[in-house]
């Protein structure tokens, strides 16, 4: 609004000056032609400046309207069917612009949306609040509502006692998993970024699931070998991979080497198509120790193809 207010103020000043010059010209003596000539010149200059300002104002209004249409409709619609375009627009360009203009991070904005729209202690309302925000306000790489249903189905089938999540981010999938766990079941979730972990703790607590979820901060490659000793567990029943895609294979092998996978442990990997985890797919699909199945779906909050790979460890 500031530029418009500034232009309005300038227009008022110029109009006032314009009126005074008219009075000056009318009151000038006929025998003083130089005064009349000078008055006419000033009037012409004022009118020219007024026209320039009005033109600039019109250009600014049209530009703002075009940017609004591009930002809210055309670009989001254009990237809906392309995973990579969606990632570039939402995860590279738009996130940085919003970080600068709002002075906050995307996880902080998601937390505010939860606190504003979700019911405290109600995990489903937390999930719904994040889904609505990410679909209508600002995209984020959660597993999302459509692939989330696949996650729910697999988790219900497995009914794990102890689960591991690699990649907590804002805690969306942690809430989604923990809400379906039976009494006395636990989820350990690993997050490398301390700022993300701090937001996730608040969102998980807001959902009332803090007693079921333990967030561990650090690199997965450093933490996996310490899991047995730190938590006194033998192996995991369910593992959800949703962190850096180039860590899927190394961390799966590490879980094997550390004896954290038992016969029947289910691994579910997100984003295997977009942004993609081809090495992981090659590893589990061509490994006789795994029985794998691909669940086709869409990249979260878009219509671009993505999916989940479910792999059962055969021992």
mmCIF file of C-alpha atoms in Angstrom:
data_model
loop_
_atom_site.group_PDB
_atom_site.id
_atom_site.type_symbol
_atom_site.label_atom_id
_atom_site.label_comp_id
_atom_site.label_asym_id
_atom_site.label_seq_id
_atom_site.Cartn_x
_atom_site.Cartn_y
_atom_site.Cartn_z
ATOM 1 C CA UNK A 1 0.000 0.000 0.000
ATOM 2 C CA UNK A 2 2.930 2.397 0.623
ATOM 3 C CA UNK A 3 3.741 3.219 -3.012
ATOM 4 C CA UNK A 4 0.084 3.959 -3.756
ATOM 5 C CA UNK A 5 -0.142 6.265 -0.739
ATOM 6 C CA UNK A 6 3.039 8.019 -1.812
ATOM 7 C CA UNK A 7 1.702 8.586 -5.339
ATOM 8 C CA UNK A 8 -1.581 9.890 -3.919
ATOM 9 C CA UNK A 9 0.310 12.396 -1.790
ATOM 10 C CA UNK A 10 2.328 13.586 -4.805
ATOM 11 C CA UNK A 11 -0.818 13.972 -6.858
ATOM 12 C CA UNK A 12 -2.404 16.097 -4.120
ATOM 13 C CA UNK A 13 0.674 18.348 -4.010
ATOM 14 C CA UNK A 14 0.752 18.725 -7.778
ATOM 15 C CA UNK A 15 -2.976 19.430 -7.963
ATOM 16 C CA UNK A 16 -2.570 22.088 -5.272
ATOM 17 C CA UNK A 17 0.333 23.625 -7.172
ATOM 18 C CA UNK A 18 -1.693 23.421 -10.371
ATOM 19 C CA UNK A 19 -4.561 25.352 -8.767
ATOM 20 C CA UNK A 20 -2.276 28.031 -7.438
ATOM 21 C CA UNK A 21 -0.643 28.491 -10.823
ATOM 22 C CA UNK A 22 -4.068 28.932 -12.460
ATOM 23 C CA UNK A 23 -4.918 31.649 -9.925
ATOM 24 C CA UNK A 24 -1.515 33.215 -10.514
ATOM 25 C CA UNK A 25 -2.050 33.258 -14.276
ATOM 26 C CA UNK A 26 -5.575 34.697 -14.017
ATOM 27 C CA UNK A 27 -4.468 37.381 -11.630
ATOM 28 C CA UNK A 28 -1.438 38.371 -13.718
ATOM 29 C CA UNK A 29 -1.600 41.806 -15.284
ATOM 30 C CA UNK A 30 -2.271 41.872 -19.021
ATOM 31 C CA UNK A 31 0.610 44.265 -19.537
ATOM 32 C CA UNK A 32 2.995 41.622 -18.026
ATOM 33 C CA UNK A 33 3.171 38.991 -20.802
ATOM 34 C CA UNK A 34 6.266 37.365 -19.312
ATOM 35 C CA UNK A 35 4.334 36.428 -16.156
ATOM 36 C CA UNK A 36 1.539 34.910 -18.223
ATOM 37 C CA UNK A 37 4.043 33.010 -20.377
ATOM 38 C CA UNK A 38 5.826 31.724 -17.269
ATOM 39 C CA UNK A 39 2.507 30.618 -15.754
ATOM 40 C CA UNK A 40 1.544 28.717 -18.883
ATOM 41 C CA UNK A 41 4.928 26.954 -18.903
ATOM 42 C CA UNK A 42 4.534 25.872 -15.256
ATOM 43 C CA UNK A 43 1.016 24.625 -15.980
ATOM 44 C CA UNK A 44 2.318 22.524 -18.869
ATOM 45 C CA UNK A 45 5.065 21.023 -16.719
ATOM 46 C CA UNK A 46 2.607 20.165 -13.946
ATOM 47 C CA UNK A 47 0.212 18.514 -16.385
ATOM 48 C CA UNK A 48 3.063 16.500 -17.907
ATOM 49 C CA UNK A 49 4.188 15.289 -14.472
ATOM 50 C CA UNK A 50 0.598 14.388 -13.580
ATOM 51 C CA UNK A 51 0.240 12.334 -16.755
ATOM 52 C CA UNK A 52 3.542 10.530 -16.088
ATOM 53 C CA UNK A 53 2.550 9.699 -12.528
ATOM 54 C CA UNK A 54 -0.863 8.418 -13.598
ATOM 55 C CA UNK A 55 0.794 6.275 -16.286
ATOM 56 C CA UNK A 56 3.261 4.850 -13.757
ATOM 57 C CA UNK A 57 0.404 4.166 -11.367
ATOM 58 C CA UNK A 58 -1.538 2.358 -14.092
ATOM 59 C CA UNK A 59 1.533 0.253 -14.981
ATOM 60 C CA UNK A 60 2.048 -0.605 -11.306
ATOM 61 C CA UNK A 61 -1.585 -1.684 -10.880
ATOM 62 C CA UNK A 62 -1.528 -3.834 -14.027
ATOM 63 C CA UNK A 63 1.825 -5.378 -13.046
ATOM 64 C CA UNK A 64 0.524 -6.192 -9.578
ATOM 65 C CA UNK A 65 -2.575 -7.814 -11.073
ATOM 66 C CA UNK A 66 -0.477 -9.901 -13.484
ATOM 67 C CA UNK A 67 1.853 -11.026 -10.688
ATOM 68 C CA UNK A 68 -1.135 -11.923 -8.522
ATOM 69 C CA UNK A 69 -2.659 -14.070 -11.269
ATOM 70 C CA UNK A 70 0.702 -15.745 -11.997
ATOM 71 C CA UNK A 71 1.426 -16.398 -8.321
ATOM 72 C CA UNK A 72 -1.996 -17.695 -7.289
ATOM 73 C CA UNK A 73 -3.305 -19.417 -10.417
ATOM 74 C CA UNK A 74 -1.210 -19.783 -13.561
ATOM 75 C CA UNK A 75 2.123 -21.043 -12.176
ATOM 76 C CA UNK A 76 0.577 -23.407 -9.564
ATOM 77 C CA UNK A 77 -1.689 -24.842 -12.281
ATOM 78 C CA UNK A 78 1.221 -25.189 -14.717
ATOM 79 C CA UNK A 79 3.414 -27.161 -12.281
ATOM 80 C CA UNK A 80 0.667 -29.495 -11.027
ATOM 81 C CA UNK A 81 1.490 -32.242 -13.509
ATOM 82 C CA UNK A 82 5.271 -31.989 -13.470
ATOM 83 C CA UNK A 83 7.097 -33.202 -10.403
ATOM 84 C CA UNK A 84 10.352 -31.416 -11.133
ATOM 85 C CA UNK A 85 8.675 -28.130 -12.042
ATOM 86 C CA UNK A 86 6.642 -28.394 -8.830
ATOM 87 C CA UNK A 87 9.789 -28.953 -6.774
ATOM 88 C CA UNK A 88 11.628 -26.045 -8.428
ATOM 89 C CA UNK A 89 8.695 -23.656 -8.015
ATOM 90 C CA UNK A 90 7.605 -24.623 -4.509
ATOM 91 C CA UNK A 91 10.804 -25.847 -2.893
ATOM 92 C CA UNK A 92 13.378 -23.510 -4.474
ATOM 93 C CA UNK A 93 11.701 -20.285 -5.588
ATOM 94 C CA UNK A 94 8.514 -19.780 -3.586
ATOM 95 C CA UNK A 95 9.858 -20.989 -0.252
ATOM 96 C CA UNK A 96 12.762 -18.531 -0.402
ATOM 97 C CA UNK A 97 10.482 -15.651 -1.381
ATOM 98 C CA UNK A 98 8.109 -16.397 1.522
ATOM 99 C CA UNK A 99 11.007 -16.813 3.947
ATOM 100 C CA UNK A 100 12.215 -13.312 3.040
ATOM 101 C CA UNK A 101 8.809 -11.613 2.941
ATOM 102 C CA UNK A 102 7.476 -13.209 6.144
ATOM 103 C CA UNK A 103 10.696 -13.381 8.144
ATOM 104 C CA UNK A 104 9.899 -16.997 9.048
ATOM 105 C CA UNK A 105 10.656 -20.497 7.774
ATOM 106 C CA UNK A 106 8.202 -22.887 6.133
ATOM 107 C CA UNK A 107 8.161 -25.208 9.195
ATOM 108 C CA UNK A 108 7.360 -22.201 11.405
ATOM 109 C CA UNK A 109 4.484 -21.236 9.127
ATOM 110 C CA UNK A 110 3.164 -24.805 9.198
ATOM 111 C CA UNK A 111 3.325 -24.777 13.009
ATOM 112 C CA UNK A 112 1.307 -21.553 13.088
ATOM 113 C CA UNK A 113 -1.298 -23.101 10.794
ATOM 114 C CA UNK A 114 -1.588 -26.064 13.166
ATOM 115 C CA UNK A 115 -1.904 -23.864 16.237
ATOM 116 C CA UNK A 116 -4.521 -21.721 14.526
ATOM 117 C CA UNK A 117 -6.661 -24.397 12.884
ATOM 118 C CA UNK A 118 -6.162 -27.728 14.668
ATOM 119 C CA UNK A 119 -7.650 -28.967 17.927
ATOM 120 C CA UNK A 120 -5.060 -29.582 20.606
ATOM 121 C CA UNK A 121 -4.796 -33.266 21.473
ATOM 122 C CA UNK A 122 -6.541 -34.357 18.245
ATOM 123 C CA UNK A 123 -3.995 -35.949 15.833
ATOM 124 C CA UNK A 124 -6.430 -36.129 12.927
ATOM 125 C CA UNK A 125 -7.179 -32.421 13.135
ATOM 126 C CA UNK A 126 -3.422 -31.713 13.097
ATOM 127 C CA UNK A 127 -3.030 -33.824 9.948
ATOM 128 C CA UNK A 128 -6.026 -32.123 8.326
ATOM 129 C CA UNK A 129 -4.720 -28.650 9.198
ATOM 130 C CA UNK A 130 -1.326 -29.387 7.616
ATOM 131 C CA UNK A 131 -2.895 -30.981 4.540
ATOM 132 C CA UNK A 132 -5.194 -28.000 4.016
ATOM 133 C CA UNK A 133 -2.359 -25.500 4.489
ATOM 134 C CA UNK A 134 -0.039 -27.363 2.111
ATOM 135 C CA UNK A 135 -2.676 -27.872 -0.561
ATOM 136 C CA UNK A 136 -4.181 -24.360 -0.489
ATOM 137 C CA UNK A 137 -1.530 -22.060 0.996
ATOM 138 C CA UNK A 138 2.018 -23.354 0.742
ATOM 139 C CA UNK A 139 3.294 -26.678 -0.577
ATOM 140 C CA UNK A 140 5.572 -28.813 1.603
ATOM 141 C CA UNK A 141 7.205 -32.202 1.174
ATOM 142 C CA UNK A 142 5.192 -34.204 3.660
ATOM 143 C CA UNK A 143 4.028 -37.661 2.622
ATOM 144 C CA UNK A 144 0.701 -35.877 2.099
ATOM 145 C CA UNK A 145 -2.934 -36.891 2.173
ATOM 146 C CA UNK A 146 -3.041 -39.275 -0.820
ATOM 147 C CA UNK A 147 0.150 -41.232 -0.144
ATOM 148 C CA UNK A 148 -0.698 -40.896 3.538
ATOM 149 C CA UNK A 149 -3.613 -43.270 3.024
ATOM 150 C CA UNK A 150 -1.175 -45.878 1.672
ATOM 151 C CA UNK A 151 1.055 -45.345 4.695
ATOM 152 C CA UNK A 152 -1.968 -45.793 6.972
ATOM 153 C CA UNK A 153 -2.949 -49.033 5.233
ATOM 154 C CA UNK A 154 0.533 -50.577 5.403
ATOM 155 C CA UNK A 155 0.995 -49.519 9.010
ATOM 156 C CA UNK A 156 -2.353 -50.982 10.045
ATOM 157 C CA UNK A 157 -1.439 -54.241 8.324
ATOM 158 C CA UNK A 158 1.945 -54.455 10.078
ATOM 159 C CA UNK A 159 0.711 -53.256 13.500
ATOM 160 C CA UNK A 160 4.281 -52.586 14.687
ATOM 161 C CA UNK A 161 5.444 -52.470 18.283
ATOM 162 C CA UNK A 162 8.591 -50.484 17.513
ATOM 163 C CA UNK A 163 8.963 -48.310 14.395
ATOM 164 C CA UNK A 164 11.711 -46.169 12.915
ATOM 165 C CA UNK A 165 11.247 -43.092 10.769
ATOM 166 C CA UNK A 166 14.186 -41.566 8.900
ATOM 167 C CA UNK A 167 13.414 -37.903 8.177
ATOM 168 C CA UNK A 168 11.071 -36.198 10.632
ATOM 169 C CA UNK A 169 10.849 -32.779 8.948
ATOM 170 C CA UNK A 170 7.845 -31.023 10.594
ATOM 171 C CA UNK A 171 6.424 -34.153 12.216
ATOM 172 C CA UNK A 172 3.529 -34.726 9.803
ATOM 173 C CA UNK A 173 4.290 -38.386 9.116
ATOM 174 C CA UNK A 174 5.284 -38.916 12.758
ATOM 175 C CA UNK A 175 1.787 -37.837 13.797
ATOM 176 C CA UNK A 176 0.279 -39.911 11.010
ATOM 177 C CA UNK A 177 2.167 -43.038 12.165
ATOM 178 C CA UNK A 178 1.883 -42.529 15.925
ATOM 179 C CA UNK A 179 -1.871 -42.012 15.888
ATOM 180 C CA UNK A 180 -2.312 -45.563 14.550
ATOM 181 C CA UNK A 181 0.075 -47.286 16.942
ATOM 182 C CA UNK A 182 -1.383 -49.619 19.533
ATOM 183 C CA UNK A 183 -0.920 -48.877 23.255
ATOM 184 C CA UNK A 184 2.692 -49.247 24.440
ATOM 185 C CA UNK A 185 4.003 -49.101 20.853
ATOM 186 C CA UNK A 186 6.737 -46.582 20.072
ATOM 187 C CA UNK A 187 8.082 -44.568 17.153
ATOM 188 C CA UNK A 188 11.693 -43.399 16.971
ATOM 189 C CA UNK A 189 12.153 -40.665 14.374
ATOM 190 C CA UNK A 190 15.516 -39.300 13.194
ATOM 191 C CA UNK A 191 16.002 -35.705 12.022
ATOM 192 C CA UNK A 192 19.309 -34.164 10.965
ATOM 193 C CA UNK A 193 18.171 -30.507 11.113
ATOM 194 C CA UNK A 194 17.790 -29.184 14.701
ATOM 195 C CA UNK A 195 15.402 -26.416 13.587
ATOM 196 C CA UNK A 196 13.085 -28.951 11.940
ATOM 197 C CA UNK A 197 13.277 -31.182 15.011
ATOM 198 C CA UNK A 198 12.266 -28.283 17.274
ATOM 199 C CA UNK A 199 9.156 -27.592 15.176
ATOM 200 C CA UNK A 200 8.311 -31.299 14.959
ATOM 201 C CA UNK A 201 8.405 -31.632 18.759
ATOM 202 C CA UNK A 202 5.843 -28.847 19.079
ATOM 203 C CA UNK A 203 3.543 -30.280 16.405
ATOM 204 C CA UNK A 204 3.752 -33.805 17.862
ATOM 205 C CA UNK A 205 3.042 -32.438 21.351
ATOM 206 C CA UNK A 206 0.136 -30.387 19.978
ATOM 207 C CA UNK A 207 -1.297 -33.640 18.622
ATOM 208 C CA UNK A 208 -0.894 -35.184 22.087
ATOM 209 C CA UNK A 209 1.478 -37.912 20.874
ATOM 210 C CA UNK A 210 4.690 -36.925 22.643
ATOM 211 C CA UNK A 211 4.632 -40.095 24.773
ATOM 212 C CA UNK A 212 4.618 -42.318 21.685
ATOM 213 C CA UNK A 213 7.270 -40.490 19.659
ATOM 214 C CA UNK A 214 10.968 -40.006 20.400
ATOM 215 C CA UNK A 215 12.833 -37.540 18.171
ATOM 216 C CA UNK A 216 16.555 -38.152 17.805
ATOM 217 C CA UNK A 217 18.690 -35.407 16.277
ATOM 218 C CA UNK A 218 21.692 -36.168 14.124
ATOM 219 C CA UNK A 219 22.879 -37.943 10.994
ATOM 220 C CA UNK A 220 21.195 -41.270 10.359
ATOM 221 C CA UNK A 221 24.518 -42.902 9.519
ATOM 222 C CA UNK A 222 25.831 -42.024 12.975
ATOM 223 C CA UNK A 223 22.676 -42.863 14.921
ATOM 224 C CA UNK A 224 21.615 -46.213 13.430
ATOM 225 C CA UNK A 225 24.594 -48.150 14.873
ATOM 226 C CA UNK A 226 23.726 -46.839 18.346
ATOM 227 C CA UNK A 227 20.010 -47.709 18.281
ATOM 228 C CA UNK A 228 20.217 -51.061 20.053
ATOM 229 C CA UNK A 229 22.307 -49.791 22.919
ATOM 230 C CA UNK A 230 20.510 -46.452 23.259
ATOM 231 C CA UNK A 231 16.955 -47.803 23.216
ATOM 232 C CA UNK A 232 17.428 -51.380 24.347
ATOM 233 C CA UNK A 233 15.729 -52.849 21.296
ATOM 234 C CA UNK A 234 16.435 -55.924 19.187
ATOM 235 C CA UNK A 235 15.008 -54.895 15.826
ATOM 236 C CA UNK A 236 12.365 -52.717 14.163
ATOM 237 C CA UNK A 237 9.010 -53.989 12.939
ATOM 238 C CA UNK A 238 8.475 -51.088 10.553
ATOM 239 C CA UNK A 239 10.830 -48.554 8.937
ATOM 240 C CA UNK A 240 9.645 -45.458 7.060
ATOM 241 C CA UNK A 241 12.310 -43.901 4.807
ATOM 242 C CA UNK A 242 11.612 -40.262 3.987
ATOM 243 C CA UNK A 243 14.948 -38.446 4.342
ATOM 244 C CA UNK A 244 17.699 -37.716 1.805
ATOM 245 C CA UNK A 245 17.122 -40.052 -1.131
ATOM 246 C CA UNK A 246 20.821 -40.791 -1.570
ATOM 247 C CA UNK A 247 20.813 -42.180 1.985
ATOM 248 C CA UNK A 248 18.118 -44.801 1.336
ATOM 249 C CA UNK A 249 20.548 -47.539 0.226
ATOM 250 C CA UNK A 250 23.392 -46.821 2.687
ATOM 251 C CA UNK A 251 20.987 -46.638 5.639
ATOM 252 C CA UNK A 252 19.124 -49.797 4.573
ATOM 253 C CA UNK A 253 22.426 -51.655 4.403
ATOM 254 C CA UNK A 254 23.388 -50.202 7.766
ATOM 255 C CA UNK A 255 20.134 -51.416 9.306
ATOM 256 C CA UNK A 256 20.913 -54.882 7.925
ATOM 257 C CA UNK A 257 24.498 -54.868 9.200
ATOM 258 C CA UNK A 258 23.419 -53.718 12.669
ATOM 259 C CA UNK A 259 20.836 -56.494 12.919
ATOM 260 C CA UNK A 260 17.967 -54.007 13.194
ATOM 261 C CA UNK A 261 15.850 -55.795 10.581
ATOM 262 C CA UNK A 262 14.202 -59.108 11.467
ATOM 263 C CA UNK A 263 12.406 -61.520 9.190
ATOM 264 C CA UNK A 264 9.145 -59.787 8.305
ATOM 265 C CA UNK A 265 10.290 -56.204 8.980
ATOM 266 C CA UNK A 266 8.534 -53.880 6.536
ATOM 267 C CA UNK A 267 10.359 -50.975 4.920
ATOM 268 C CA UNK A 268 8.250 -48.278 3.257
ATOM 269 C CA UNK A 269 10.120 -45.705 1.160
ATOM 270 C CA UNK A 270 8.565 -42.407 0.053
ATOM 271 C CA UNK A 271 9.318 -40.300 -3.047
ATOM 272 C CA UNK A 272 10.855 -43.186 -4.981
ATOM 273 C CA UNK A 273 9.738 -41.610 -8.285
ATOM 274 C CA UNK A 274 9.901 -37.879 -7.528
ATOM 275 C CA UNK A 275 12.467 -36.661 -6.716
ATOM 276 C CA UNK A 276 13.331 -40.340 -7.075
ATOM 277 C CA UNK A 277 15.427 -43.083 -5.516
ATOM 278 C CA UNK A 278 16.489 -45.275 -8.461
ATOM 279 C CA UNK A 279 19.430 -46.878 -6.659
ATOM 280 C CA UNK A 280 17.173 -47.901 -3.789
ATOM 281 C CA UNK A 281 14.590 -49.412 -6.138
ATOM 282 C CA UNK A 282 17.313 -51.324 -7.925
ATOM 283 C CA UNK A 283 18.681 -52.568 -4.601
ATOM 284 C CA UNK A 284 15.451 -53.865 -3.042
ATOM 285 C CA UNK A 285 13.894 -55.153 -6.267
ATOM 286 C CA UNK A 286 16.948 -57.210 -7.224
ATOM 287 C CA UNK A 287 17.833 -58.411 -3.747
ATOM 288 C CA UNK A 288 16.637 -61.933 -2.797
ATOM 289 C CA UNK A 289 16.424 -60.770 0.818
ATOM 290 C CA UNK A 290 13.473 -58.517 -0.021
ATOM 291 C CA UNK A 291 10.012 -58.900 -1.460
ATOM 292 C CA UNK A 292 8.954 -55.551 -2.898
ATOM 293 C CA UNK A 293 5.817 -53.903 -4.217
ATOM 294 C CA UNK A 294 5.307 -50.454 -5.703
ATOM 295 C CA UNK A 295 2.271 -48.347 -4.745
ATOM 296 C CA UNK A 296 1.609 -45.735 -7.413
ATOM 297 C CA UNK A 297 0.279 -42.381 -6.278
ATOM 298 C CA UNK A 298 1.039 -38.669 -6.674
ATOM 299 C CA UNK A 299 3.698 -36.292 -5.430
ATOM 300 C CA UNK A 300 2.220 -34.656 -2.354
ATOM 301 C CA UNK A 301 -0.442 -32.044 -3.156
ATOM 302 C CA UNK A 302 0.104 -32.314 -6.948
ATOM 303 C CA UNK A 303 -0.948 -34.520 -9.857
ATOM 304 C CA UNK A 304 2.608 -35.567 -10.767
ATOM 305 C CA UNK A 305 3.388 -39.258 -10.413
ATOM 306 C CA UNK A 306 5.147 -40.476 -7.309
ATOM 307 C CA UNK A 307 4.806 -43.548 -5.162
ATOM 308 C CA UNK A 308 5.839 -45.656 -2.201
ATOM 309 C CA UNK A 309 7.915 -48.829 -2.290
ATOM 310 C CA UNK A 310 7.009 -51.459 0.281
ATOM 311 C CA UNK A 311 9.757 -54.008 0.919
ATOM 312 C CA UNK A 312 9.457 -56.959 3.294
ATOM 313 C CA UNK A 313 12.787 -58.173 4.705
ATOM 314 C CA UNK A 314 12.963 -61.967 4.288
ATOM 315 C CA UNK A 315 15.956 -62.505 6.544
#
